[in-house]
Structures are given as C-alpha cells and as structure tokens.
Amino acid sequence: MAANHLLCFLIFSAGIHVISSATDPRDVVALRALKDSWQNTPPSWEKSDDPCGAPWEGVTCINSRVTSLELSSKGLVGELTNDIGGLTELRTLDLSLNTGLKGPIPPQLGGLKKLHMLLLSGCSFTGSIPSELGNLVELSFLDVSSNSLTGEIPPSLGNISGLYLLDLSDNQMTGSLPVSNPITPGLDLLKNAKHFHLYDNQFSGTIPAALFSADMTLIHLFLDGNQLVGRIPSSIGLVQTLQMIRLNGNALTGTVPANLRNLTNVNFLSLAQNKLTGPLPDLSGMNSLNYVDLSNNPFDQSEAPNWFTSLQSLITLILKNNAFNGTLDMGINITKRLQLVDLQNNQISSLVLGYNNTLMLSGNPICTVEPNAKYCKNQSK
Ligand SMILES: *[C@@H]1O[C@H](CO)[C@@H](O)[C@H](O)[C@H]1NC(C)=O
Ligand SMILES: *[C@@H]1O[C@H](CO)[C@@H](O)[C@H](O)[C@H]1NC(C)=O
Ligand SMILES: *[C@@H]1O[C@H](CO)[C@@H](O)[C@H](O)[C@H]1NC(C)=O
Ligand SMILES: *[C@@H]1O[C@H](CO)[C@@H](O)[C@H](O)[C@H]1NC(C)=O
Ligand SMILES: *[C@@H]1O[C@H](CO)[C@@H](O)[C@H](O)[C@H]1NC(C)=O
C-alpha cells in the first residue's frame, strides 16, 4: 500500500515536472546530447533540466523553443555532434573561440532552416564545409574562419541569397572560387554579400571574371594569401561598392585592369607580392584611397609615379621592391595626411622633397650618394 502510494507520487511528480518544463522536449533532448559531448559547459547547465525555464547560460528561447545558442569563448571541448540538428528553431549558433571544439562541421546544420547566424570561428574544426549549408536560405552570417578546414568551397553556398558575410579565412581550403553555371550555383550569385573574407587559404586557379557584376554590393574583397593565378579580371571595376580590396600574396600576372580606377569608394588597396607586369596602375581619381600597397611586383621600369600626390586621403603608400627610376617628386601638393611612403629598393636617383613624414628610400641609387639622409636610414622590416 505504502509502496503503491509512493509509486503514484513519483509518477505524479514526474508528470508535473514535464508539464511545467518551459522547454520543448525535442530541444531538451538535443541540448542534453550536446552537453554530454562537451566538457566545460556552463555551471547552470548542471542545475536544471529545463534550459528555457530555469535557463541555461547561452540558451535563449521563444515559445519554449531554443532560438539561440551562444557559447563563444567558454572553453568548450569536444565535437559538434549531429544532435545540433534537433534544434530546429535555432536562429543563432555561436560557438566561436572554443579551441577545444574539433571534428567535422555536421551536415545536419543544413537542416536548421531558420538559422540566421552561424559563427564557428576560432575553433579547431576539420574536414570540409558540408554542401548542406547551402540549404540555409535565411543565413546572413557564415563565419568559419580560423579553423583547420580543408576541401573546396561548396558551390551550394551561392544559393544563400541573403548572405551578408562569408568568412572562410585562415583555413587550409583548396580548389577554385566557384561561379555559377546552368547546373550549379556559385559565389557570383551572392548579390547581397558585403564581405568575402577568403584570405589565408590555399585557393587556386584564376579569379573568375564572372565572379563580379554591377549588381553586387561587396564592400570587402579579401582574397590575399592564396595561390591564385592569372589576371585580375577587369569585371572587378563593375563592383562600385567596394571599399577594401586585398589581392596581395598570390601569383597574379598580367597588367592591372585600367578600370580599377573606377572604384572610387576604395580606401584600402593591396596588390602586393604578386607577379603583376605592365605599367604601374595610375590610381589618380581613386580619391578615397588611404592605404595603397603595390610592392613586390615586376611592374615595368618607369619614372617614379606622382599620381599619388593628388590623392587627398592617402596615408600610406608602399611601392618597395619595384623598378621606379628617375626623380621622385614630392615637392608640391603633398597632402598633410600622408604619413608613410615606402619606396625602398627601387632605382630612384633624385628627389624633390616638400614632405616631412616617413619616407623610405634605402636601396635606391640616391642613397649611395646621400647615405646619411634620414630617408636612407629608415628601413622597414
Ligand atoms: C540551389 O537552389 C536551387 C533552387 O532552390 C536548387 O534547385 C538547387 O538544387 C540548389 N543547388 C545546390 C547545389 O544546393
Ligand atoms: C567607369 O565608370 C564610368 C562611369 O561610372 C563608366 O561610364 C565607364 O564605362 C566605366 N569604365 C569602365 C572601364 O568600366
Ligand atoms: C626609367 O626607365 C625607363 C624604362 O626603362 C626609361 O625609358 C627611362 O629612360 C628611365 N629614366 C631614367 C631617368 O633613368
Ligand atoms: C597643386 O594643387 C593646386 C590646387 O589644388 C592645383 O591647381 C595644381 O594643379 C596642383 N599641382 C600639381 C602639380 O598637381
Ligand atoms: C616640417 O616639420 C616642421 C616641424 O615639425 C614644421 O615646422 C614644418 O612646417 C614642416 N614642413 C612641412 C613642409 O610640412
């Protein structure tokens, strides 16, 4: 009799417990499974079985469903298991800066159709980016930077038409930059993207001309530190919204397209450390420029340029290790904003100087004549 009462009580209280939970049972199951696969989950995750009601740190809910999981920099250790696929109402997943999170990015993420932000940067994820992520049509932010990802960019990512940020930087990804064809999508379809951060990988092949079009809205194009070859496509000049262009540290060849000058919103331009030939591009008219680095390219030998004196916003100009000769004219109209001009290791033999800030000319013939001049002693690393 007493035993029966106790049993009834246990069933009753267990029933109350489930009814009073503020969390949908499907989400409880998924979160518990994730908890079991991770070390260092926040202490509040031990204290309740109701992640929404007696809230678990980093978990946000709407109407009993988990809508965001934000656990950046928690020291999490373990894998992101398939269980994440159970949180079907998730809009934000931020697991960034947990260097102990390893293993592959599960393809089940592609089932989280409401996902708006997927932030996995600064962890230790390996393997390739699952093509299923292309199913995340609501996604705005995809940041998987600074992991150990390999493999190619899935063309399916081109299907995420509302994507704002694509950050794959600082991984070991390979292959070419995918553009669309009649059968598969590609990055050229990302007309709403503002940021292509694809630097410091091992991407190869050419920069496809079809990647760029006039209806794109890119502001940051970061392709530096890859193994890209071929010419800079002139179609880049169509993307009027561009503000920062980094193509440095590749193996690009040929001449710089003249219509680069059309990009008058660009404030940062680095084409350094490539194999660009032909005349040094004349960037006059690019009046927003404040940082220009064209160093370390085999441009044609020519007189030291003076177009830069017309750029009123310019702060830094780096043209070292090129082949400029003759007279460097920094006599008139030098903007007061200009702070650094680095023309080391060129063929400059004379100078007209009306400029007070840092000038670096070591490695030029003028410095064999005037070795003690300030501009001959200044050296960058
Ligand atoms: C891209 O989206 C289209 C239309 O929804 C779909 O038919 C196609 O299979 C998708 N492609 C990839 C590679 O996901
Ligand atoms: C540069 O821009 C101007 C005006 O926006 C346009 O008429 C011209 O065709 C462009 N030139 C190139 C080479 O794209
Ligand atoms: C600079 O180099 C160009 C191309 O080699 C040459 O035509 C020109 O005479 C040179 N100028 C000076 C001052 O050495
Ligand atoms: C210097 O600036 C003045 C005023 O902006 C302009 O009239 C002149 O043409 C400029 N000179 C050179 C050599 O650029
Ligand atoms: C150079 O600097 C000195 C002192 O810092 C200043 O008095 C002078 O006006 C400057 N000259 C130019 C051309 O800017």
Tab-separated table of C-alpha atoms and ligand atoms in Angstrom:
chain	number	residue	atom	x	y	z
A	1	MET	CA	0.000	0.000	0.000
A	2	ALA	CA	2.670	2.484	1.049
A	3	ALA	CA	4.792	1.371	-1.875
A	4	ASN	CA	1.882	1.948	-4.239
A	5	HIS	CA	1.351	5.444	-2.887
A	6	LEU	CA	4.997	6.226	-3.329
A	7	LEU	CA	4.872	4.981	-6.917
A	8	CYS	CA	1.804	7.120	-7.616
A	9	PHE	CA	3.541	10.093	-6.101
A	10	LEU	CA	6.631	9.540	-8.224
A	11	ILE	CA	4.594	9.225	-11.402
A	12	PHE	CA	2.547	12.253	-10.436
A	13	SER	CA	5.533	14.440	-9.657
A	14	ALA	CA	7.357	13.280	-12.769
A	15	GLY	CA	4.246	14.240	-14.739
A	16	ILE	CA	4.114	17.669	-13.094
A	17	HIS	CA	7.738	18.107	-13.854
A	18	VAL	CA	7.336	17.510	-17.598
A	19	ILE	CA	4.232	19.670	-17.804
A	20	SER	CA	5.914	22.543	-16.007
A	21	SER	CA	9.017	22.500	-18.209
A	22	ALA	CA	9.266	25.626	-20.286
A	23	THR	CA	11.327	23.841	-22.901
A	24	ASP	CA	10.042	21.785	-25.797
A	25	PRO	CA	11.115	18.150	-25.134
A	26	ARG	CA	12.795	17.875	-28.548
A	27	ASP	CA	15.088	20.741	-27.667
A	28	VAL	CA	15.773	19.271	-24.209
A	29	VAL	CA	16.888	16.033	-25.849
A	30	ALA	CA	19.146	17.839	-28.315
A	31	LEU	CA	20.727	20.121	-25.707
A	32	ARG	CA	21.336	17.251	-23.289
A	33	ALA	CA	23.057	15.283	-26.021
A	34	LEU	CA	25.246	18.272	-26.851
A	35	LYS	CA	26.009	18.734	-23.156
A	36	ASP	CA	27.101	15.110	-22.929
A	37	SER	CA	29.502	15.553	-25.821
A	38	TRP	CA	31.098	18.731	-24.444
A	39	GLN	CA	33.326	19.453	-21.487
A	40	ASN	CA	33.216	22.795	-19.690
A	41	THR	CA	29.586	23.615	-20.319
A	42	PRO	CA	28.473	26.480	-18.049
A	43	PRO	CA	27.571	25.527	-14.440
A	44	SER	CA	23.913	26.455	-14.978
A	45	TRP	CA	23.659	23.541	-17.417
A	46	GLU	CA	24.013	21.166	-14.419
A	47	LYS	CA	21.373	22.836	-12.299
A	48	SER	CA	18.184	22.276	-14.254
A	49	ASP	CA	16.541	20.022	-16.793
A	50	ASP	CA	14.686	22.980	-18.239
A	51	PRO	CA	17.056	25.003	-20.457
A	52	CYS	CA	14.435	27.646	-21.247
A	53	GLY	CA	12.632	27.819	-17.878
A	54	ALA	CA	15.474	27.638	-15.395
A	55	PRO	CA	17.683	28.983	-18.023
A	56	TRP	CA	20.917	27.523	-19.181
A	57	GLU	CA	23.552	30.146	-19.805
A	58	GLY	CA	23.871	30.871	-23.508
A	59	VAL	CA	20.431	29.454	-24.355
A	60	THR	CA	17.650	31.779	-25.486
A	61	CYS	CA	14.118	30.586	-26.161
A	62	ILE	CA	10.923	31.855	-27.698
A	63	ASN	CA	7.684	29.949	-27.042
A	64	SER	CA	9.529	27.016	-25.455
A	65	ARG	CA	11.804	26.590	-28.444
A	66	VAL	CA	15.517	27.240	-28.388
A	67	THR	CA	16.214	30.055	-30.818
A	68	SER	CA	19.793	30.840	-29.966
A	69	LEU	CA	22.796	29.048	-28.577
A	70	GLU	CA	25.621	31.457	-27.834
A	71	LEU	CA	28.665	29.904	-26.194
A	72	SER	CA	31.555	31.932	-27.518
A	73	SER	CA	34.843	31.639	-25.552
A	74	LYS	CA	33.564	29.120	-22.961
A	75	GLY	CA	36.466	26.714	-23.234
A	76	LEU	CA	34.201	24.023	-24.670
A	77	VAL	CA	35.986	20.783	-25.529
A	78	GLY	CA	34.563	18.049	-27.733
A	79	GLU	CA	32.734	17.684	-31.016
A	80	LEU	CA	29.717	19.385	-32.505
A	81	THR	CA	27.597	16.260	-32.898
A	82	ASN	CA	24.646	15.613	-35.210
A	83	ASP	CA	22.371	16.340	-32.246
A	84	ILE	CA	22.561	20.023	-33.161
A	85	GLY	CA	20.134	19.117	-35.956
A	86	GLY	CA	17.405	18.695	-33.332
A	87	LEU	CA	17.290	22.405	-32.504
A	88	THR	CA	15.090	23.119	-35.477
A	89	GLU	CA	14.048	26.625	-34.397
A	90	LEU	CA	17.607	27.824	-33.962
A	91	ARG	CA	18.334	31.248	-35.442
A	92	THR	CA	21.751	31.912	-33.921
A	93	LEU	CA	24.530	29.424	-33.294
A	94	ASP	CA	27.696	30.992	-31.905
A	95	LEU	CA	30.387	28.572	-30.769
A	96	SER	CA	33.285	30.763	-31.802
A	97	LEU	CA	36.609	30.901	-29.964
A	98	ASN	CA	36.420	27.467	-28.350
A	99	THR	CA	39.721	25.997	-29.494
A	100	GLY	CA	38.812	22.652	-27.944
A	101	LEU	CA	35.897	22.149	-30.328
A	102	LYS	CA	37.120	19.776	-33.007
A	103	GLY	CA	35.971	17.244	-35.548
A	104	PRO	CA	33.826	17.934	-38.588
A	105	ILE	CA	31.091	20.513	-39.061
A	106	PRO	CA	27.982	18.290	-39.124
A	107	PRO	CA	25.901	18.318	-42.318
A	108	GLN	CA	22.807	18.304	-40.062
A	109	LEU	CA	23.349	22.059	-39.635
A	110	GLY	CA	21.921	22.327	-43.133
A	111	GLY	CA	18.555	21.268	-41.719
A	112	LEU	CA	18.273	24.276	-39.421
A	113	LYS	CA	16.260	26.250	-41.933
A	114	LYS	CA	15.772	29.278	-39.689
A	115	LEU	CA	19.464	29.784	-38.975
A	116	HIS	CA	20.456	33.409	-39.415
A	117	MET	CA	23.929	33.405	-37.861
A	118	LEU	CA	26.394	30.522	-37.921
A	119	LEU	CA	29.537	31.571	-36.097
A	120	LEU	CA	32.182	28.868	-35.693
A	121	SER	CA	35.376	30.890	-35.997
A	122	GLY	CA	38.462	30.262	-33.908
A	123	CYS	CA	37.714	26.624	-33.067
A	124	SER	CA	39.545	23.512	-34.316
A	125	PHE	CA	37.058	22.146	-36.814
A	126	THR	CA	38.457	19.882	-39.537
A	127	GLY	CA	37.129	18.357	-42.732
A	128	SER	CA	35.285	20.245	-45.404
A	129	ILE	CA	32.334	22.610	-45.296
A	130	PRO	CA	29.214	20.487	-45.816
A	131	SER	CA	27.404	21.385	-49.015
A	132	GLU	CA	24.169	21.132	-46.995
A	133	LEU	CA	24.912	24.584	-45.588
A	134	GLY	CA	23.692	25.853	-48.959
A	135	ASN	CA	20.187	24.949	-47.770
A	136	LEU	CA	20.305	27.659	-45.098
A	137	VAL	CA	18.378	30.207	-47.107
A	138	GLU	CA	17.873	32.523	-44.128
A	139	LEU	CA	21.568	32.707	-43.298
A	140	SER	CA	23.161	36.163	-43.137
A	141	PHE	CA	26.433	35.457	-41.337
A	142	LEU	CA	28.568	32.419	-42.126
A	143	ASP	CA	31.862	32.641	-40.264
A	144	VAL	CA	34.033	29.544	-40.079
A	145	SER	CA	37.325	31.442	-40.094
A	146	SER	CA	40.436	30.311	-38.217
A	147	ASN	CA	39.764	26.606	-38.079
A	148	SER	CA	41.583	23.762	-39.845
A	149	LEU	CA	39.071	23.247	-42.613
A	150	THR	CA	40.138	21.616	-45.859
A	151	GLY	CA	38.322	20.821	-49.088
A	152	GLU	CA	36.694	23.169	-51.557
A	153	ILE	CA	34.067	25.883	-51.297
A	154	PRO	CA	30.728	24.137	-51.881
A	155	PRO	CA	29.067	25.826	-54.879
A	156	SER	CA	25.786	25.427	-52.988
A	157	LEU	CA	26.762	28.394	-50.813
A	158	GLY	CA	25.800	30.508	-53.821
A	159	ASN	CA	22.201	29.606	-53.022
A	160	ILE	CA	22.229	31.594	-49.765
A	161	SER	CA	20.959	34.686	-51.497
A	162	GLY	CA	20.707	36.834	-48.355
A	163	LEU	CA	24.233	36.095	-47.160
A	164	TYR	CA	25.920	39.236	-45.809
A	165	LEU	CA	29.234	37.824	-44.550
A	166	LEU	CA	31.111	34.861	-45.969
A	167	ASP	CA	34.208	34.346	-43.856
A	168	LEU	CA	36.280	31.270	-44.671
A	169	SER	CA	39.594	32.944	-43.913
A	170	ASP	CA	42.557	31.335	-42.172
A	171	ASN	CA	41.881	27.700	-43.007
A	172	GLN	CA	43.529	25.234	-45.402
A	173	MET	CA	40.862	25.193	-48.032
A	174	THR	CA	41.753	24.381	-51.646
A	175	GLY	CA	40.227	24.460	-55.102
A	176	SER	CA	38.965	27.326	-57.166
A	177	LEU	CA	36.439	30.054	-56.437
A	178	PRO	CA	33.127	28.631	-57.676
A	179	VAL	CA	30.949	30.665	-60.009
A	180	SER	CA	27.558	29.625	-61.250
A	181	ASN	CA	26.830	27.719	-64.417
A	182	PRO	CA	23.494	26.439	-65.724
A	183	ILE	CA	23.703	23.466	-63.372
A	184	THR	CA	25.304	24.634	-60.139
A	185	PRO	CA	25.212	27.883	-58.178
A	186	GLY	CA	28.335	29.888	-57.272
A	187	LEU	CA	29.604	32.847	-55.299
A	188	ASP	CA	28.664	35.290	-58.091
A	189	LEU	CA	25.028	34.809	-57.074
A	190	LEU	CA	25.647	36.318	-53.640
A	191	LYS	CA	24.437	39.764	-54.682
A	192	ASN	CA	23.717	40.878	-51.140
A	193	ALA	CA	27.059	39.860	-49.700
A	194	LYS	CA	29.103	42.709	-48.284
A	195	HIS	CA	32.080	40.653	-47.165
A	196	PHE	CA	34.036	37.971	-48.985
A	197	HIS	CA	36.769	37.076	-46.499
A	198	LEU	CA	38.569	34.217	-48.198
A	199	TYR	CA	42.158	35.097	-47.283
A	200	ASP	CA	44.882	32.805	-45.953
A	201	ASN	CA	43.816	29.561	-47.544
A	202	GLN	CA	45.177	27.601	-50.498
A	203	PHE	CA	42.635	28.613	-53.110
A	204	SER	CA	43.991	28.210	-56.626
A	205	GLY	CA	43.026	28.853	-60.226
A	206	THR	CA	42.097	32.239	-61.590
A	207	ILE	CA	39.856	34.893	-60.112
A	208	PRO	CA	36.860	34.232	-62.379
A	209	ALA	CA	35.666	37.256	-64.340
A	210	ALA	CA	32.120	36.008	-63.743
A	211	LEU	CA	32.577	36.433	-60.001
A	212	PHE	CA	31.875	40.170	-60.326
A	213	SER	CA	28.930	42.116	-61.661
A	214	ALA	CA	27.480	45.599	-61.381
A	215	ASP	CA	24.609	44.457	-59.164
A	216	MET	CA	26.877	43.133	-56.438
A	217	THR	CA	27.147	45.047	-53.180
A	218	LEU	CA	30.500	43.839	-51.891
A	219	ILE	CA	32.475	46.214	-49.711
A	220	HIS	CA	35.322	43.910	-48.641
A	221	LEU	CA	37.052	41.582	-51.085
A	222	PHE	CA	39.826	39.756	-49.232
A	223	LEU	CA	41.497	37.085	-51.355
A	224	ASP	CA	45.036	37.608	-50.038
A	225	GLY	CA	47.372	34.803	-49.045
A	226	ASN	CA	46.182	32.190	-51.514
A	227	GLN	CA	47.606	30.637	-54.686
A	228	LEU	CA	45.513	32.486	-57.231
A	229	VAL	CA	46.959	32.912	-60.727
A	230	GLY	CA	46.100	34.714	-63.937
A	231	ARG	CA	44.978	38.277	-64.458
A	232	ILE	CA	42.912	40.479	-62.217
A	233	PRO	CA	39.624	40.443	-64.155
A	234	SER	CA	38.510	43.853	-65.342
A	235	SER	CA	34.993	42.981	-64.187
A	236	ILE	CA	36.178	43.896	-60.694
A	237	GLY	CA	35.735	47.508	-61.841
A	238	LEU	CA	31.982	46.918	-62.002
A	239	VAL	CA	31.606	46.491	-58.248
A	240	GLN	CA	31.217	50.154	-57.357
A	241	THR	CA	30.516	49.446	-53.698
A	242	LEU	CA	33.993	48.057	-52.979
A	243	GLN	CA	35.883	49.762	-50.160
A	244	MET	CA	38.710	47.344	-49.365
A	245	ILE	CA	40.496	45.122	-51.887
A	246	ARG	CA	43.210	42.699	-50.789
A	247	LEU	CA	44.648	40.517	-53.520
A	248	ASN	CA	48.193	40.501	-52.143
A	249	GLY	CA	50.262	37.367	-51.651
A	250	ASN	CA	49.034	35.395	-54.645
A	251	ALA	CA	50.654	34.679	-58.004
A	252	LEU	CA	48.586	37.046	-60.148
A	253	THR	CA	50.067	38.037	-63.501
A	254	GLY	CA	49.395	40.437	-66.355
A	255	THR	CA	48.544	44.093	-66.208
A	256	VAL	CA	46.286	45.700	-63.668
A	257	PRO	CA	42.947	46.497	-65.344
A	258	ALA	CA	42.612	50.200	-66.036
A	259	ASN	CA	39.048	50.361	-64.832
A	260	LEU	CA	40.168	49.659	-61.290
A	261	ARG	CA	40.262	53.446	-61.220
A	262	ASN	CA	36.509	53.440	-61.450
A	263	LEU	CA	36.301	52.129	-57.911
A	264	THR	CA	36.229	55.497	-56.214
A	265	ASN	CA	34.979	54.169	-52.869
A	266	VAL	CA	38.053	52.019	-52.329
A	267	ASN	CA	40.089	53.187	-49.346
A	268	PHE	CA	42.382	50.158	-48.995
A	269	LEU	CA	44.101	48.520	-51.953
A	270	SER	CA	46.807	45.891	-51.740
A	271	LEU	CA	48.079	44.119	-54.822
A	272	ALA	CA	51.481	43.452	-53.245
A	273	GLN	CA	53.528	40.289	-53.649
A	274	ASN	CA	52.181	39.097	-56.933
A	275	LYS	CA	53.707	38.817	-60.422
A	276	LEU	CA	51.930	41.776	-61.947
A	277	THR	CA	53.558	43.268	-65.020
A	278	GLY	CA	52.972	46.142	-67.387
A	279	PRO	CA	52.786	49.733	-66.270
A	280	LEU	CA	52.215	50.602	-62.646
A	281	PRO	CA	48.497	51.374	-62.466
A	282	ASP	CA	47.672	55.060	-62.306
A	283	LEU	CA	45.282	55.350	-59.408
A	284	SER	CA	44.506	59.039	-59.703
A	285	GLY	CA	40.824	59.641	-59.247
A	286	MET	CA	40.520	56.969	-56.561
A	287	ASN	CA	40.044	59.756	-54.092
A	288	SER	CA	39.014	57.621	-51.132
A	289	LEU	CA	42.308	55.734	-51.025
A	290	ASN	CA	44.165	55.944	-47.762
A	291	TYR	CA	46.267	52.768	-47.992
A	292	VAL	CA	47.956	51.579	-51.181
A	293	ASP	CA	50.428	48.704	-51.372
A	294	LEU	CA	51.701	47.738	-54.827
A	295	SER	CA	55.075	46.488	-53.600
A	296	ASN	CA	56.924	43.391	-54.757
A	297	ASN	CA	55.686	43.128	-58.312
A	298	PRO	CA	57.693	43.098	-61.534
A	299	PHE	CA	55.966	46.154	-62.991
A	300	ASP	CA	57.637	47.803	-65.977
A	301	GLN	CA	60.500	50.046	-65.118
A	302	SER	CA	59.250	53.618	-65.193
A	303	GLU	CA	59.665	57.026	-63.651
A	304	ALA	CA	58.612	57.162	-60.022
A	305	PRO	CA	54.891	57.921	-60.069
A	306	ASN	CA	53.442	61.209	-58.976
A	307	TRP	CA	49.732	60.483	-59.305
A	308	PHE	CA	49.686	59.764	-55.615
A	309	THR	CA	50.254	63.409	-54.780
A	310	SER	CA	46.714	64.093	-55.986
A	311	LEU	CA	45.113	61.619	-53.605
A	312	GLN	CA	43.996	63.823	-50.746
A	313	SER	CA	43.049	60.956	-48.393
A	314	LEU	CA	46.244	58.974	-48.800
A	315	ILE	CA	48.023	57.998	-45.566
A	316	THR	CA	50.249	55.084	-46.575
A	317	LEU	CA	51.890	54.312	-49.906
A	318	ILE	CA	54.066	51.219	-50.293
A	319	LEU	CA	55.844	50.702	-53.598
A	320	LYS	CA	59.017	48.983	-52.454
A	321	ASN	CA	60.886	46.317	-54.416
A	322	ASN	CA	59.735	47.586	-57.775
A	323	ALA	CA	61.717	49.306	-60.552
A	324	PHE	CA	60.933	53.013	-60.376
A	325	ASN	CA	63.696	55.258	-61.596
A	326	GLY	CA	64.499	58.912	-62.131
A	327	THR	CA	63.240	61.621	-59.842
A	328	LEU	CA	60.755	61.178	-57.044
A	329	ASP	CA	58.781	64.397	-56.976
A	330	MET	CA	57.291	65.047	-53.578
A	331	GLY	CA	57.648	68.772	-53.904
A	332	ILE	CA	54.196	70.258	-54.031
A	333	ASN	CA	50.655	69.340	-53.213
A	334	ILE	CA	51.576	66.578	-50.793
A	335	THR	CA	48.599	66.027	-48.543
A	336	LYS	CA	49.230	66.543	-44.835
A	337	ARG	CA	47.521	63.236	-44.199
A	338	LEU	CA	50.329	61.296	-45.880
A	339	GLN	CA	52.328	59.530	-43.152
A	340	LEU	CA	54.386	56.831	-44.838
A	341	VAL	CA	55.908	56.460	-48.287
A	342	ASP	CA	57.975	53.317	-48.729
A	343	LEU	CA	59.906	53.133	-51.993
A	344	GLN	CA	62.835	51.040	-50.804
A	345	ASN	CA	64.769	49.028	-53.358
A	346	ASN	CA	63.878	50.913	-56.499
A	347	GLN	CA	66.072	52.879	-58.941
A	348	ILE	CA	65.332	56.399	-57.764
A	349	SER	CA	68.295	58.710	-58.304
A	350	SER	CA	66.978	62.094	-57.226
A	351	LEU	CA	64.365	63.656	-55.057
A	352	VAL	CA	62.302	66.812	-54.745
A	353	LEU	CA	61.136	66.925	-51.171
A	354	GLY	CA	58.437	69.015	-49.508
A	355	TYR	CA	57.281	66.334	-47.163
A	356	ASN	CA	58.114	65.757	-43.546
A	357	ASN	CA	56.747	62.371	-42.615
A	358	THR	CA	58.265	58.950	-43.044
A	359	LEU	CA	59.961	58.358	-46.370
A	360	MET	CA	61.922	55.181	-47.029
A	361	LEU	CA	64.366	55.139	-49.908
A	362	SER	CA	67.113	52.746	-48.845
A	363	GLY	CA	68.215	50.520	-51.669
A	364	ASN	CA	67.897	53.297	-54.258
A	365	PRO	CA	70.819	54.923	-56.137
A	366	ILE	CA	70.097	58.195	-54.331
A	367	CYS	CA	71.215	56.529	-51.109
A	368	THR	CA	74.654	55.700	-52.468
A	369	VAL	CA	75.038	59.451	-52.993
A	370	GLU	CA	73.392	60.558	-49.736
A	371	PRO	CA	73.827	57.623	-47.351
A	372	ASN	CA	73.281	59.771	-44.277
A	373	ALA	CA	69.961	61.246	-45.321
A	374	LYS	CA	67.130	60.371	-42.984
A	375	TYR	CA	65.172	58.731	-45.794
A	376	CYS	CA	68.119	56.428	-46.485
A	377	LYS	CA	68.338	55.171	-42.921
A	378	ASN	CA	64.683	54.490	-42.367
A	379	GLN	CA	64.108	50.848	-43.030
A	380	SER	CA	61.063	48.688	-42.659
A	381	LYS	CA	61.268	45.042	-41.758
B	1	LIG	C1	20.219	25.662	-55.265
B	1	LIG	O1	18.863	26.060	-55.197
B	1	LIG	C2	18.071	25.564	-56.234
B	1	LIG	C3	16.695	26.204	-56.137
B	1	LIG	O2	16.209	26.060	-54.840
B	1	LIG	C4	18.012	24.050	-56.146
B	1	LIG	O3	17.233	23.520	-57.187
B	1	LIG	C5	19.421	23.507	-56.256
B	1	LIG	O4	19.420	22.117	-56.068
B	1	LIG	C6	20.329	24.148	-55.224
B	1	LIG	N1	21.705	23.765	-55.542
B	1	LIG	C7	22.514	23.274	-54.639
B	1	LIG	C8	23.857	22.866	-55.131
B	1	LIG	O5	22.230	23.171	-53.470
B	2	LIG	C1	33.847	53.735	-65.371
B	2	LIG	O1	32.720	54.364	-64.827
B	2	LIG	C2	32.097	55.222	-65.744
B	2	LIG	C3	31.005	55.949	-65.009
B	2	LIG	O2	30.603	55.265	-63.886
B	2	LIG	C4	31.555	54.418	-66.898
B	2	LIG	O3	30.941	55.281	-67.830
B	2	LIG	C5	32.708	53.712	-67.559
B	2	LIG	O4	32.223	52.869	-68.559
B	2	LIG	C6	33.450	52.903	-66.555
B	2	LIG	N1	34.620	52.399	-67.198
B	2	LIG	C7	34.926	51.152	-67.168
B	2	LIG	C8	36.166	50.777	-67.894
B	2	LIG	O5	34.258	50.305	-66.588
B	3	LIG	C1	63.421	54.901	-66.483
B	3	LIG	O1	63.139	53.665	-67.116
B	3	LIG	C2	62.541	53.805	-68.399
B	3	LIG	C3	62.214	52.413	-68.870
B	3	LIG	O2	63.299	51.556	-68.758
B	3	LIG	C4	63.495	54.520	-69.331
B	3	LIG	O3	62.858	54.685	-70.604
B	3	LIG	C5	63.823	55.869	-68.759
B	3	LIG	O4	64.773	56.498	-69.555
B	3	LIG	C6	64.373	55.721	-67.342
B	3	LIG	N1	64.528	57.022	-66.781
B	3	LIG	C7	65.623	57.377	-66.121
B	3	LIG	C8	65.648	58.751	-65.602
B	3	LIG	O5	66.551	56.602	-65.941
B	4	LIG	C1	48.514	71.546	-56.945
B	4	LIG	O1	47.263	71.906	-56.387
B	4	LIG	C2	46.696	73.046	-56.989
B	4	LIG	C3	45.442	73.399	-56.219
B	4	LIG	O2	44.713	72.262	-55.945
B	4	LIG	C4	46.429	72.729	-58.456
B	4	LIG	O3	45.884	73.875	-59.101
B	4	LIG	C5	47.731	72.358	-59.147
B	4	LIG	O4	47.478	71.947	-60.469
B	4	LIG	C6	48.376	71.202	-58.390
B	4	LIG	N1	49.691	70.934	-58.981
B	4	LIG	C7	50.091	69.734	-59.329
B	4	LIG	C8	51.448	69.642	-59.924
B	4	LIG	O5	49.408	68.746	-59.158
B	5	LIG	C1	58.065	70.033	-41.185
B	5	LIG	O1	58.066	69.886	-39.791
B	5	LIG	C2	58.393	71.050	-39.085
B	5	LIG	C3	58.491	70.736	-37.612
B	5	LIG	O2	57.883	69.534	-37.312
B	5	LIG	C4	57.396	72.143	-39.376
B	5	LIG	O3	57.714	73.324	-38.705
B	5	LIG	C5	57.337	72.389	-40.875
B	5	LIG	O4	56.337	73.325	-41.203
B	5	LIG	C6	57.106	71.108	-41.629
B	5	LIG	N1	57.221	71.344	-43.051
B	5	LIG	C7	56.325	70.936	-43.950
B	5	LIG	C8	56.632	71.247	-45.360
B	5	LIG	O5	55.305	70.366	-43.657
